[in-house]
Amino acid sequence: MEKIILIIVVILIVLKVCIAIFRAIGVIGCIALVLAIVIALNMLYRYLKKLSERESIYEIANEEITHIINDYKESDRFFERNLKMNLDEELLFIYNIQQFLKSKKQDSTFKFLNDEITLNMVNRSEESAEILVNSKHNYTHAKRYPVSIKKIDK
């Protein structure tokens, strides 16, 4: 019972504050306030939509692609230069590899963290591929990675 009375009191206080704001700023001010709230919610929706797209890109990455980026981050030369990789950079790395696998090209190059990553398609079948990953600064020493491409081609 006390909670119900407390909720009613809080609602009445909020209504009184809303009426006071309406009297203070008038009809035009209230319309502007509502418009500003709608615009802010729209911007928040767009930001959350982009964030969920980034997360879905990361979820698409299968274990093989995650293994490539982990090898890159754990390489000795990568740590010698004291480079750090944030989530956006990881997603960009994964996205570039996925786009390469989707494109069905034989080779591709992309810039990443002051480095140049070269991807070469060695073997490709319907469900799997083998790619050769090399970096300009030889962080990965031209390693071959088998990847399943059935999940990526969707």
Tab-separated table of C-alpha atoms in Angstrom:
chain	number	residue	atom	x	y	z
A	1	MET	CA	0.000	0.000	0.000
A	2	GLU	CA	2.847	2.362	0.830
A	3	LYS	CA	4.416	1.728	-2.581
A	4	ILE	CA	1.183	2.646	-4.355
A	5	ILE	CA	0.883	5.897	-2.405
A	6	LEU	CA	4.545	6.653	-3.126
A	7	ILE	CA	4.029	6.021	-6.858
A	8	ILE	CA	0.961	8.298	-6.910
A	9	VAL	CA	2.891	11.056	-5.096
A	10	VAL	CA	5.814	10.757	-7.548
A	11	ILE	CA	3.424	10.913	-10.525
A	12	LEU	CA	1.727	14.019	-9.086
A	13	ILE	CA	5.106	15.697	-8.516
A	14	VAL	CA	6.186	14.894	-12.097
A	15	LEU	CA	2.898	16.269	-13.456
A	16	LYS	CA	3.277	19.441	-11.381
A	17	VAL	CA	6.820	19.915	-12.719
A	18	CYS	CA	5.594	19.336	-16.297
A	19	ILE	CA	2.818	21.916	-15.864
A	20	ALA	CA	5.307	24.394	-14.384
A	21	ILE	CA	7.650	23.870	-17.340
A	22	PHE	CA	4.737	24.277	-19.765
A	23	ARG	CA	3.724	27.574	-18.113
A	24	ALA	CA	7.311	28.823	-18.087
A	25	ILE	CA	8.229	28.100	-21.694
A	26	GLY	CA	4.838	28.186	-23.343
A	27	VAL	CA	3.401	26.195	-26.236
A	28	ILE	CA	6.238	26.928	-28.672
A	29	GLY	CA	8.836	25.967	-26.088
A	30	CYS	CA	7.064	22.681	-25.347
A	31	ILE	CA	6.887	21.870	-29.053
A	32	ALA	CA	10.610	22.634	-29.362
A	33	LEU	CA	11.337	20.473	-26.311
A	34	VAL	CA	9.353	17.533	-27.698
A	35	LEU	CA	11.054	17.973	-31.084
A	36	ALA	CA	14.487	17.980	-29.433
A	37	ILE	CA	13.624	14.797	-27.524
A	38	VAL	CA	12.420	13.087	-30.718
A	39	ILE	CA	15.612	14.081	-32.568
A	40	ALA	CA	17.770	12.844	-29.684
A	41	LEU	CA	15.943	9.509	-29.609
A	42	ASN	CA	16.332	9.198	-33.391
A	43	MET	CA	20.088	9.829	-33.122
A	44	LEU	CA	20.323	7.278	-30.305
A	45	TYR	CA	18.443	4.738	-32.445
A	46	ARG	CA	20.837	5.259	-35.372
A	47	TYR	CA	23.871	4.901	-33.106
A	48	LEU	CA	22.521	1.688	-31.564
A	49	LYS	CA	21.729	0.358	-35.043
A	50	LYS	CA	25.330	0.976	-36.172
A	51	LEU	CA	26.598	-0.617	-32.985
A	52	SER	CA	24.489	-3.730	-33.565
A	53	GLU	CA	25.787	-3.924	-37.163
A	54	ARG	CA	29.343	-3.907	-35.820
A	55	GLU	CA	28.463	-6.654	-33.371
A	56	SER	CA	26.858	-8.709	-36.141
A	57	ILE	CA	30.031	-8.346	-38.227
A	58	TYR	CA	31.992	-9.681	-35.283
A	59	GLU	CA	29.538	-12.557	-34.795
A	60	ILE	CA	29.853	-13.528	-38.467
A	61	ALA	CA	33.578	-14.006	-37.980
A	62	ASN	CA	34.186	-17.673	-37.567
A	63	GLU	CA	36.918	-19.111	-35.405
A	64	GLU	CA	39.425	-19.274	-38.262
A	65	ILE	CA	39.293	-15.530	-38.916
A	66	THR	CA	39.501	-14.846	-35.200
A	67	HIS	CA	42.576	-17.102	-35.147
A	68	ILE	CA	44.212	-14.938	-37.858
A	69	ILE	CA	43.718	-11.734	-35.891
A	70	ASN	CA	44.945	-13.362	-32.669
A	71	ASP	CA	48.130	-14.525	-34.411
A	72	TYR	CA	48.621	-11.000	-35.699
A	73	LYS	CA	48.157	-9.465	-32.240
A	74	GLU	CA	50.374	-12.028	-30.505
A	75	SER	CA	53.297	-11.787	-32.933
A	76	ASP	CA	56.640	-10.592	-31.549
A	77	ARG	CA	57.117	-7.686	-33.935
A	78	PHE	CA	53.611	-6.422	-33.186
A	79	PHE	CA	54.505	-6.158	-29.498
A	80	GLU	CA	57.947	-4.666	-30.228
A	81	ARG	CA	56.253	-1.633	-31.738
A	82	ASN	CA	53.874	-1.506	-28.749
A	83	LEU	CA	50.765	-1.353	-30.908
A	84	LYS	CA	47.345	-1.702	-29.389
A	85	MET	CA	44.215	-2.756	-31.211
A	86	ASN	CA	40.786	-1.567	-30.097
A	87	LEU	CA	37.461	-3.203	-30.958
A	88	ASP	CA	36.812	-1.040	-34.036
A	89	GLU	CA	40.198	-1.954	-35.465
A	90	GLU	CA	39.565	-5.645	-34.793
A	91	LEU	CA	36.212	-5.383	-36.548
A	92	LEU	CA	37.843	-3.617	-39.493
A	93	PHE	CA	40.466	-6.370	-39.759
A	94	ILE	CA	37.779	-9.078	-39.670
A	95	TYR	CA	35.599	-7.149	-42.128
A	96	ASN	CA	38.458	-6.823	-44.641
A	97	ILE	CA	39.161	-10.553	-44.527
A	98	GLN	CA	35.453	-11.352	-44.908
A	99	GLN	CA	35.117	-9.004	-47.885
A	100	PHE	CA	38.141	-10.644	-49.494
A	101	LEU	CA	36.573	-14.082	-49.080
A	102	LYS	CA	33.217	-12.866	-50.423
A	103	SER	CA	34.817	-11.169	-53.444
A	104	LYS	CA	36.369	-14.405	-54.758
A	105	LYS	CA	39.493	-12.488	-55.825
A	106	GLN	CA	42.901	-14.160	-55.887
A	107	ASP	CA	44.699	-11.436	-53.935
A	108	SER	CA	43.968	-8.281	-52.016
A	109	THR	CA	45.807	-5.687	-49.951
A	110	PHE	CA	44.526	-3.437	-47.200
A	111	LYS	CA	46.133	-0.959	-44.837
A	112	PHE	CA	45.904	-1.671	-41.144
A	113	LEU	CA	47.612	0.010	-38.150
A	114	ASN	CA	50.458	1.550	-40.198
A	115	ASP	CA	50.931	-1.809	-41.867
A	116	GLU	CA	49.937	-3.310	-45.195
A	117	ILE	CA	48.263	-6.713	-45.065
A	118	THR	CA	48.336	-8.862	-48.196
A	119	LEU	CA	45.847	-11.695	-48.624
A	120	ASN	CA	46.337	-14.381	-51.286
A	121	MET	CA	43.849	-17.124	-52.094
A	122	VAL	CA	45.744	-20.415	-52.279
A	123	ASN	CA	42.957	-23.000	-52.555
A	124	ARG	CA	39.229	-22.441	-52.788
A	125	SER	CA	36.367	-24.910	-52.884
A	126	GLU	CA	32.641	-24.629	-52.228
A	127	GLU	CA	32.905	-24.819	-48.449
A	128	SER	CA	36.488	-23.954	-47.594
A	129	ALA	CA	39.475	-21.931	-48.668
A	130	GLU	CA	43.080	-21.515	-47.740
A	131	ILE	CA	44.458	-17.998	-47.595
A	132	LEU	CA	48.011	-16.763	-47.259
A	133	VAL	CA	48.260	-13.763	-44.918
A	134	ASN	CA	51.375	-11.612	-45.055
A	135	SER	CA	52.133	-8.189	-43.649
A	136	LYS	CA	54.582	-5.599	-44.873
A	137	HIS	CA	56.358	-5.571	-41.517
A	138	ASN	CA	56.227	-9.402	-41.328
A	139	TYR	CA	54.226	-9.627	-38.131
A	140	THR	CA	52.629	-12.846	-39.360
A	141	HIS	CA	55.480	-14.231	-41.527
A	142	ALA	CA	53.229	-15.248	-44.452
A	143	LYS	CA	51.173	-17.925	-42.716
A	144	ARG	CA	48.555	-20.084	-44.390
A	145	TYR	CA	45.137	-20.294	-42.767
A	146	PRO	CA	42.310	-22.668	-43.685
A	147	VAL	CA	38.919	-20.956	-43.433
A	148	SER	CA	35.384	-22.161	-43.986
A	149	ILE	CA	33.587	-19.831	-46.372
A	150	LYS	CA	30.080	-21.273	-46.353
A	151	LYS	CA	29.101	-19.075	-43.389
A	152	ILE	CA	30.617	-15.930	-44.947
A	153	ASP	CA	29.083	-16.203	-48.440
A	154	LYS	CA	25.508	-15.826	-47.134
